[in-house]
Amino acid sequence: MASTELRNGSRHGLTGKASILDGNSFRAENAPALTARTDSLVQRRRRVLGPAYRLFYRNPVEVVRGRGSRVWDADGVEYLDLYNNVPSVGHAHPAVVAAVQRQMSLLNTHTRYLHEAILRYADDLLTTFAGPIDQVMFVCTGSEANDLALRVGRAYTGGQAYIATSEAYHGNTALVSAHSPALSDCEPMDPALRVVDPPDTYRYGSSDAAGAAFLASVRAAIDDIESSGDRLAGLILDTSFSSDGIYPGRPGMIRAAVELVRGRGGVVIADEVQPGFARTGESFWGYQRHGLDPDIVTTGKPMGNGFPIAAVAARSEVLAPFAGTRPYFNTFGGNPVAIAAAQAVLDVIRDDELQSHALATGESLRAGLRELAGTHPAIGDVRGVGLYTGVELVPDGTSREPATGLALDVIEELRARRVLTSVCGPANNVLKLRPPLPFAAADIPQLIEALDGALTASGA
Ligand code: PMP
């Protein structure tokens, strides 16, 4: 593969970059159909927040309340939430709310005082990695976690060049945006970054073929880095390839590629913002289901159930060159209230057995979706693991061309049927079904019925 392709990314058969941040977005031309209140909120938002923000849906939803996997709008209309992993253990989970309230009424400060709760939580979190990862640093967002991880990896390897997948989104800081090819139409990419295709199990036809292609792309990227005189820093990847289009694949699918990176002297950063905290059901962390042994693990939104807390975990030896040579301070990272939220989340995941629940419920969900695919040839593929599911829409059963317009219409029709979700993948044609973990088997018929109606109404 030519070096320019590795720097810009190429997706076999798929053209046109559509950032995950811009696919399912309200546009000015949708304004005439809005109610007076929605229109006024949209205009005020634009006036005071400026043009960078995006809203979901042609008819944006004003959400005011949530519980479990349900949210309610300002008119009291109830929606089934198939999208949000921020409230990972459920909207407004009472145990998290109580923990935050309790700690907030006692003390909230930063990490330059002794506080036992952060130590207890760090010990607890470290047990979930069940491997050589033995230290954790706390930050507030997934972006901050990945920013720190990229710096830690560079300090440890002495290399500059990372490899990332072609529609990956890892966050919004200058450094992380430059390693998020999903933003490459509007942000400068890091000059040393090499971009590889994700293991697209649908177009390669099997996990084995997709894994082999991924291995070949990663090998080509490392060769390109070395032959150009750059030095490998590592591979940053979301093992569920969520913004790339959701390709969990069979366990172990990406193992050879990951081992190659480590064998050639790079670090592997597992960005667990999407698959982490039990969502895949097969394991607590997404990388564990592939039998990987990453050097650095980053976490984000599911960690505090909506309270901003995120983390970078690594072996002490990997952290040392960065952490041992400079003081690191993050005012809000790991504050006592954030830790109280995170501890409550971890406790709820265990107490409510949400990992096994995600495994079983996700399988039932995909069984229902596959049955629906029998009557809707536009459903080209149903894939996923645990409560992370992609439904890829194509024009009909004979072509794997992305049906982007159809997918965007379907999510609007789902919204009209009180089901919230969105799209992902380079062509924005993959429905992303990623509900809060308490999403129940009893919720599945509502989704299937709504999707059936939405596909028919959209002309599929
Ligand atoms: N990594 C991944 C895989 C993500 O999906 C996101 C956010 N969608 C981030 C990092 C950035 O996290 P945050 O928005 O908390 O900065």
XYZ file of C-alpha atoms and ligand atoms in Angstrom:
476
model
C 0.000 0.000 0.000
C 1.307 3.446 -0.854
C 2.383 5.703 1.930
C -0.152 8.394 1.005
C -2.958 5.878 1.409
C -1.670 4.935 4.825
C -1.625 8.550 5.839
C -5.091 9.373 4.521
C -6.944 6.095 4.852
C -8.795 4.142 2.193
C -11.785 1.952 2.770
C -12.210 -0.829 0.262
C -15.350 -0.062 -1.709
C -16.524 2.619 0.699
C -16.197 6.207 -0.312
C -16.936 9.530 1.284
C -15.999 10.383 4.825
C -18.855 11.280 7.080
C -17.742 12.020 10.580
C -19.694 10.338 13.362
C -20.141 13.822 14.738
C -21.980 15.070 11.693
C -24.134 12.259 10.331
C -27.370 12.397 12.250
C -27.523 16.165 12.566
C -30.222 18.788 12.601
C -29.793 21.201 9.671
C -31.112 24.721 9.202
C -33.432 23.539 6.414
C -35.315 21.420 8.998
C -36.327 24.524 10.997
C -39.696 25.263 9.321
C -41.143 21.947 10.566
C -40.321 22.601 14.240
C -42.736 23.596 16.980
C -42.373 27.167 18.233
C -40.642 26.012 21.430
C -38.173 23.707 19.691
C -37.399 26.377 17.117
C -36.768 28.942 19.842
C -34.435 26.601 21.763
C -32.548 25.770 18.560
C -32.097 29.443 17.769
C -30.997 30.333 21.313
C -28.525 27.479 21.235
C -27.072 28.678 17.979
C -26.895 32.254 19.304
C -25.096 31.516 22.579
C -23.229 28.264 21.882
C -22.082 29.135 18.375
C -21.925 27.018 15.254
C -19.723 24.101 16.364
C -22.432 22.190 18.231
C -24.551 19.538 16.528
C -28.024 18.385 17.440
C -29.403 14.930 16.785
C -32.504 14.636 14.577
C -34.291 16.815 12.058
C -36.763 17.388 14.889
C -34.483 17.633 17.959
C -35.625 16.039 21.210
C -35.742 18.093 24.415
C -35.018 15.517 27.082
C -35.793 16.382 30.684
C -35.796 13.135 32.675
C -34.511 9.569 32.480
C -34.721 6.247 34.294
C -33.107 2.948 33.330
C -33.230 2.703 29.553
C -36.031 5.288 29.190
C -36.032 9.059 28.794
C -38.910 11.540 28.732
C -39.190 14.752 26.761
C -40.540 18.110 27.902
C -44.089 17.071 26.935
C -43.856 13.900 29.019
C -43.442 11.617 25.986
C -41.496 8.441 26.822
C -38.668 7.156 24.619
C -36.760 3.882 24.629
C -33.082 4.812 24.684
C -31.068 2.561 22.365
C -28.169 4.979 22.092
C -26.698 6.131 25.360
C -23.717 4.496 26.997
C -23.013 7.496 29.228
C -25.680 6.398 31.728
C -24.127 2.941 31.546
C -25.975 1.425 34.493
C -29.154 3.289 33.599
C -30.377 6.865 33.596
C -30.529 8.372 37.095
C -29.531 5.124 38.788
C -30.542 5.628 42.455
C -27.307 4.115 43.845
C -25.132 6.469 41.797
C -27.311 9.462 42.605
C -27.136 8.663 46.339
C -23.357 8.168 46.257
C -22.807 11.485 44.484
C -25.208 13.354 46.768
C -23.603 11.887 49.895
C -20.066 12.789 48.875
C -21.021 16.202 47.492
C -22.568 17.125 50.840
C -19.406 16.019 52.656
C -16.450 17.207 50.610
C -15.284 17.706 47.067
C -11.740 18.687 46.279
C -8.814 17.559 44.129
C -6.121 14.888 44.303
C -3.403 16.787 46.164
C -4.756 15.746 49.531
C -4.908 12.269 50.931
C -8.288 10.631 50.429
C -8.888 6.963 50.917
C -11.772 6.518 48.480
C -9.568 7.070 45.409
C -7.178 4.371 46.654
C -9.972 1.927 47.347
C -11.462 2.535 43.919
C -8.076 2.297 42.175
C -7.427 -1.060 43.851
C -10.902 -2.232 42.891
C -10.601 -1.064 39.274
C -7.165 -2.624 38.880
C -8.581 -6.062 39.752
C -10.812 -5.846 36.652
C -7.791 -5.862 34.336
C -6.727 -9.220 35.777
C -3.243 -8.826 34.336
C -0.016 -6.887 34.630
C -1.682 -3.451 34.590
C -0.981 -2.107 38.064
C -1.381 1.688 38.041
C -4.150 4.090 37.129
C -4.312 7.858 36.625
C -7.623 9.709 36.767
C -8.851 12.368 34.372
C -12.294 13.709 33.428
C -12.972 12.690 29.836
C -12.110 10.040 27.294
C -10.291 12.718 25.297
C -8.059 13.561 28.233
C -7.411 9.887 28.849
C -6.343 9.292 25.252
C -4.275 12.480 25.204
C -2.369 11.251 28.238
C -2.088 7.726 26.831
C -0.612 8.937 23.537
C 1.980 10.961 25.463
C 2.753 8.058 27.789
C 3.229 5.756 24.797
C 5.553 8.172 23.071
C 7.634 8.667 26.200
C 7.916 4.897 26.718
C 8.830 3.945 23.155
C 10.693 7.056 22.039
C 8.597 6.806 18.846
C 6.170 9.365 17.411
C 4.140 7.383 14.906
C 0.810 5.863 15.855
C -1.527 3.692 13.826
C -5.305 4.229 14.034
C -8.311 2.924 12.115
C -9.821 4.908 9.285
C -13.020 6.117 10.975
C -11.729 6.089 14.547
C -12.733 8.856 16.913
C -10.624 9.104 20.047
C -11.522 12.587 21.274
C -11.254 16.322 20.956
C -7.919 17.660 22.241
C -5.377 18.884 19.674
C -3.297 15.720 20.000
C -6.221 13.315 20.047
C -8.107 15.013 17.196
C -4.917 14.586 15.190
C -5.198 10.838 15.862
C -8.932 10.633 15.061
C -9.264 9.950 11.333
C -13.053 10.446 11.624
C -12.202 14.149 11.817
C -9.708 14.158 8.968
C -11.939 16.235 6.693
C -11.783 19.136 9.111
C -8.782 18.600 11.407
C -5.104 18.216 10.530
C -3.914 14.678 11.177
C -0.626 14.086 12.977
C 2.134 13.992 10.352
C 3.332 10.626 11.674
C -0.110 8.981 11.905
C -0.765 5.926 9.714
C -4.352 4.923 9.019
C -5.558 1.354 8.513
C -8.929 -0.086 7.576
C -10.894 -1.719 10.387
C -11.601 -5.464 10.151
C -14.880 -5.116 8.249
C -16.355 -8.552 8.879
C -19.315 -7.824 6.583
C -17.334 -6.944 3.477
C -14.523 -9.405 4.050
C -17.169 -12.057 4.674
C -15.735 -13.569 7.866
C -13.788 -12.713 10.993
C -10.881 -14.796 9.738
C -10.612 -12.867 6.473
C -11.153 -9.517 8.206
C -8.555 -10.336 10.864
C -6.028 -11.372 8.201
C -6.629 -8.151 6.250
C -6.254 -6.124 9.435
C -2.982 -7.850 10.205
C -1.707 -7.137 6.680
C -2.689 -3.444 6.940
C -1.022 -3.046 10.314
C 2.114 -4.744 8.999
C 2.153 -2.423 5.968
C 1.738 0.585 8.267
C 4.651 -0.469 10.473
C 6.817 -1.134 7.408
C 5.907 2.293 6.082
C 6.777 3.955 9.398
C 10.135 2.231 9.551
C 11.061 2.741 5.896
C 10.243 6.445 6.074
C 12.569 6.982 9.027
C 9.753 7.546 11.537
C 9.702 5.478 14.673
C 6.734 3.396 15.804
C 4.969 4.578 18.947
C 2.071 2.142 18.755
C -1.488 1.305 17.837
C -4.517 3.032 19.331
C -7.734 1.138 18.847
C -11.261 0.645 20.056
C -11.583 -3.138 19.994
C -15.287 -2.860 19.101
C -14.423 -0.526 16.177
C -17.559 1.395 17.046
C -17.236 4.573 14.991
C -15.730 2.496 12.170
C -19.048 0.634 11.917
C -19.007 -1.861 14.867
C -16.890 -4.949 14.149
C -16.402 -6.926 17.352
C -15.691 -10.040 15.270
C -14.957 -13.400 16.762
C -12.836 -13.437 19.927
C -9.168 -13.233 18.965
C -9.829 -11.732 15.512
C -7.338 -8.881 15.990
C -4.865 -10.642 18.219
C -2.169 -11.266 15.610
C -2.142 -7.595 14.568
C -1.879 -6.434 18.155
C 0.923 -8.865 18.905
C 2.751 -7.686 15.800
C 2.694 -4.084 17.050
C 4.147 -5.111 20.379
C 6.694 -7.360 18.710
C 7.882 -4.445 16.609
C 8.371 -2.249 19.684
C 5.108 -0.267 19.798
C 2.605 0.099 22.601
C -0.994 -0.971 22.250
C -3.535 1.491 23.621
C -6.957 -0.081 24.114
C -9.497 2.751 24.006
C -12.243 1.229 26.143
C -14.549 4.251 26.094
C -17.060 2.246 24.033
C -16.692 -1.462 24.836
C -15.529 -1.179 28.450
C -17.400 -1.628 31.734
C -19.108 -4.928 30.854
C -20.899 -3.838 27.688
C -19.629 -6.688 25.542
C -20.931 -9.234 28.051
C -18.168 -11.690 27.179
C -15.679 -9.840 29.353
C -15.452 -6.731 31.496
C -13.155 -4.968 28.995
C -13.503 -5.226 25.244
C -9.858 -6.144 24.725
C -10.179 -9.146 27.072
C -12.543 -10.970 24.737
C -9.783 -10.886 22.117
C -7.240 -12.261 24.602
C -5.135 -9.092 24.275
C -2.598 -7.741 26.670
C -2.557 -3.981 25.999
C 0.104 -1.726 27.452
C -2.311 1.094 28.174
C -6.073 1.065 28.705
C -8.188 4.217 28.532
C -11.742 4.584 29.763
C -14.360 7.281 29.648
C -18.038 7.891 29.566
C -19.561 4.729 31.075
C -17.304 5.017 34.119
C -19.311 7.540 36.176
C -22.804 7.032 34.751
C -22.779 10.609 33.491
C -20.450 12.069 36.077
C -17.231 13.099 34.299
C -14.531 10.648 35.239
C -12.106 8.764 33.023
C -8.818 6.952 33.483
C -5.554 5.768 31.995
C -4.359 2.432 33.331
C -1.011 0.876 32.489
C 1.845 -1.172 33.778
C 4.023 0.952 36.045
C 6.970 0.289 33.763
C 5.084 1.822 30.801
C 3.958 4.841 32.802
C 7.363 5.515 34.326
C 9.170 7.465 31.554
C 6.276 9.948 31.369
C 5.039 9.957 34.941
C 8.430 9.774 36.593
C 9.770 12.874 34.884
C 6.992 15.427 35.405
C 4.290 16.216 37.915
C 0.810 15.605 36.521
C -2.151 17.423 37.992
C -5.750 17.317 36.842
C -7.930 19.481 39.077
C -11.155 17.568 38.630
C -9.754 14.177 37.675
C -10.436 11.648 40.414
C -12.074 14.101 42.801
C -13.993 12.497 45.674
C -17.409 12.979 44.081
C -16.229 11.541 40.765
C -14.748 8.590 42.607
C -17.995 8.074 44.541
C -19.879 7.932 41.229
C -17.342 5.531 39.710
C -17.360 3.244 42.743
C -21.156 3.114 42.679
C -21.084 2.202 38.959
C -18.638 -0.635 39.548
C -20.711 -1.907 42.465
C -23.948 -1.787 40.452
C -22.381 -3.637 37.508
C -21.423 -6.438 39.876
C -24.499 -6.398 42.125
C -26.961 -6.324 39.223
C -24.839 -8.792 37.188
C -24.972 -6.433 34.237
C -22.192 -8.222 32.354
C -24.097 -11.515 32.029
C -27.276 -9.522 31.467
C -25.606 -7.681 28.544
C -24.475 -10.975 27.047
C -27.880 -12.650 27.172
C -29.980 -9.617 26.259
C -27.711 -8.685 23.373
C -28.018 -12.175 21.908
C -31.813 -12.065 22.126
C -31.813 -8.620 20.560
C -29.732 -9.763 17.596
C -31.879 -12.892 17.179
C -34.923 -10.624 16.886
C -33.136 -8.333 14.436
C -32.024 -11.280 12.273
C -35.595 -12.485 12.107
C -36.649 -9.005 11.000
C -33.933 -9.091 8.330
C -35.865 -12.005 6.777
C -38.641 -9.596 5.810
C -36.431 -6.539 5.158
C -33.626 -7.223 2.648
C -32.291 -3.725 3.354
C -30.871 -5.172 6.574
C -27.605 -6.418 5.108
C -25.926 -7.401 8.351
C -26.673 -7.668 12.052
C -23.525 -7.894 14.128
C -22.395 -7.198 17.633
C -21.537 -8.506 21.030
C -23.334 -7.966 24.312
C -25.272 -4.727 24.235
C -23.374 -3.285 21.291
C -25.096 -3.997 18.004
C -24.712 -2.699 14.464
C -27.458 -3.062 11.877
C -26.005 -2.332 8.467
C -28.454 -1.005 5.897
C -27.889 -1.626 2.186
C -30.134 -1.018 -0.840
C -31.288 -4.651 -0.971
C -30.042 -8.175 -0.350
C -27.898 -8.218 -3.506
C -25.581 -5.285 -2.876
C -23.356 -4.267 0.007
C -23.361 -0.620 -1.039
C -24.138 1.559 1.958
C -27.727 2.856 2.087
C -26.912 6.111 3.834
C -30.093 8.020 2.957
C -32.213 5.104 4.116
C -30.351 4.840 7.438
C -30.763 8.558 8.123
C -34.499 8.331 7.336
C -34.860 5.236 9.523
C -33.454 6.909 12.619
C -35.884 9.807 12.130
C -38.742 7.323 11.783
C -37.534 5.521 14.902
C -37.508 8.816 16.762
C -41.102 9.404 15.651
C -41.869 5.920 17.054
C -40.234 6.878 20.387
C -37.005 4.959 19.953
C -33.728 6.883 20.097
C -30.596 5.781 18.303
C -28.091 6.938 15.695
C -25.728 5.804 12.934
C -22.022 5.042 12.570
C -19.517 3.814 10.002
C -17.778 5.772 7.227
C -21.001 6.037 5.230
C -23.312 6.536 8.227
C -25.417 3.551 7.169
C -24.977 1.363 10.262
C -27.620 1.736 12.959
C -25.828 1.859 16.287
C -27.780 0.104 19.041
C -25.983 0.748 22.313
C -28.520 1.150 25.121
C -27.885 1.662 28.811
C -27.008 -1.769 30.218
C -30.365 -2.324 32.022
C -32.024 -2.530 28.579
C -34.219 -5.579 29.089
C -35.442 -8.498 27.021
C -38.907 -7.025 27.560
C -37.784 -3.904 25.628
C -36.882 -5.890 22.496
C -40.392 -6.226 20.969
C -40.860 -2.445 21.122
C -37.617 -1.909 19.223
C -38.347 -4.605 16.628
C -41.836 -3.283 15.991
C -40.559 0.287 15.705
C -37.746 -0.729 13.356
C -40.114 -2.760 11.212
C -42.395 0.284 10.906
C -39.488 2.694 10.382
C -38.009 0.612 7.543
C -41.377 0.292 5.813
C -42.109 4.003 6.225
C -38.686 4.813 4.768
C -39.430 2.779 1.656
C -37.255 -0.236 2.472
N -12.780 7.369 22.512
C -13.897 6.870 21.963
C -13.853 5.498 21.351
C -15.086 7.605 21.972
O -16.186 7.089 21.446
C -15.088 8.901 22.551
C -16.340 9.758 22.608
N -17.375 9.401 21.799
C -13.898 9.392 23.092
C -12.776 8.599 23.069
C -13.829 10.759 23.700
O -14.445 10.797 24.930
P -14.962 12.187 25.564
O -16.086 12.666 24.708
O -15.377 11.815 26.959
O -13.809 13.112 25.563
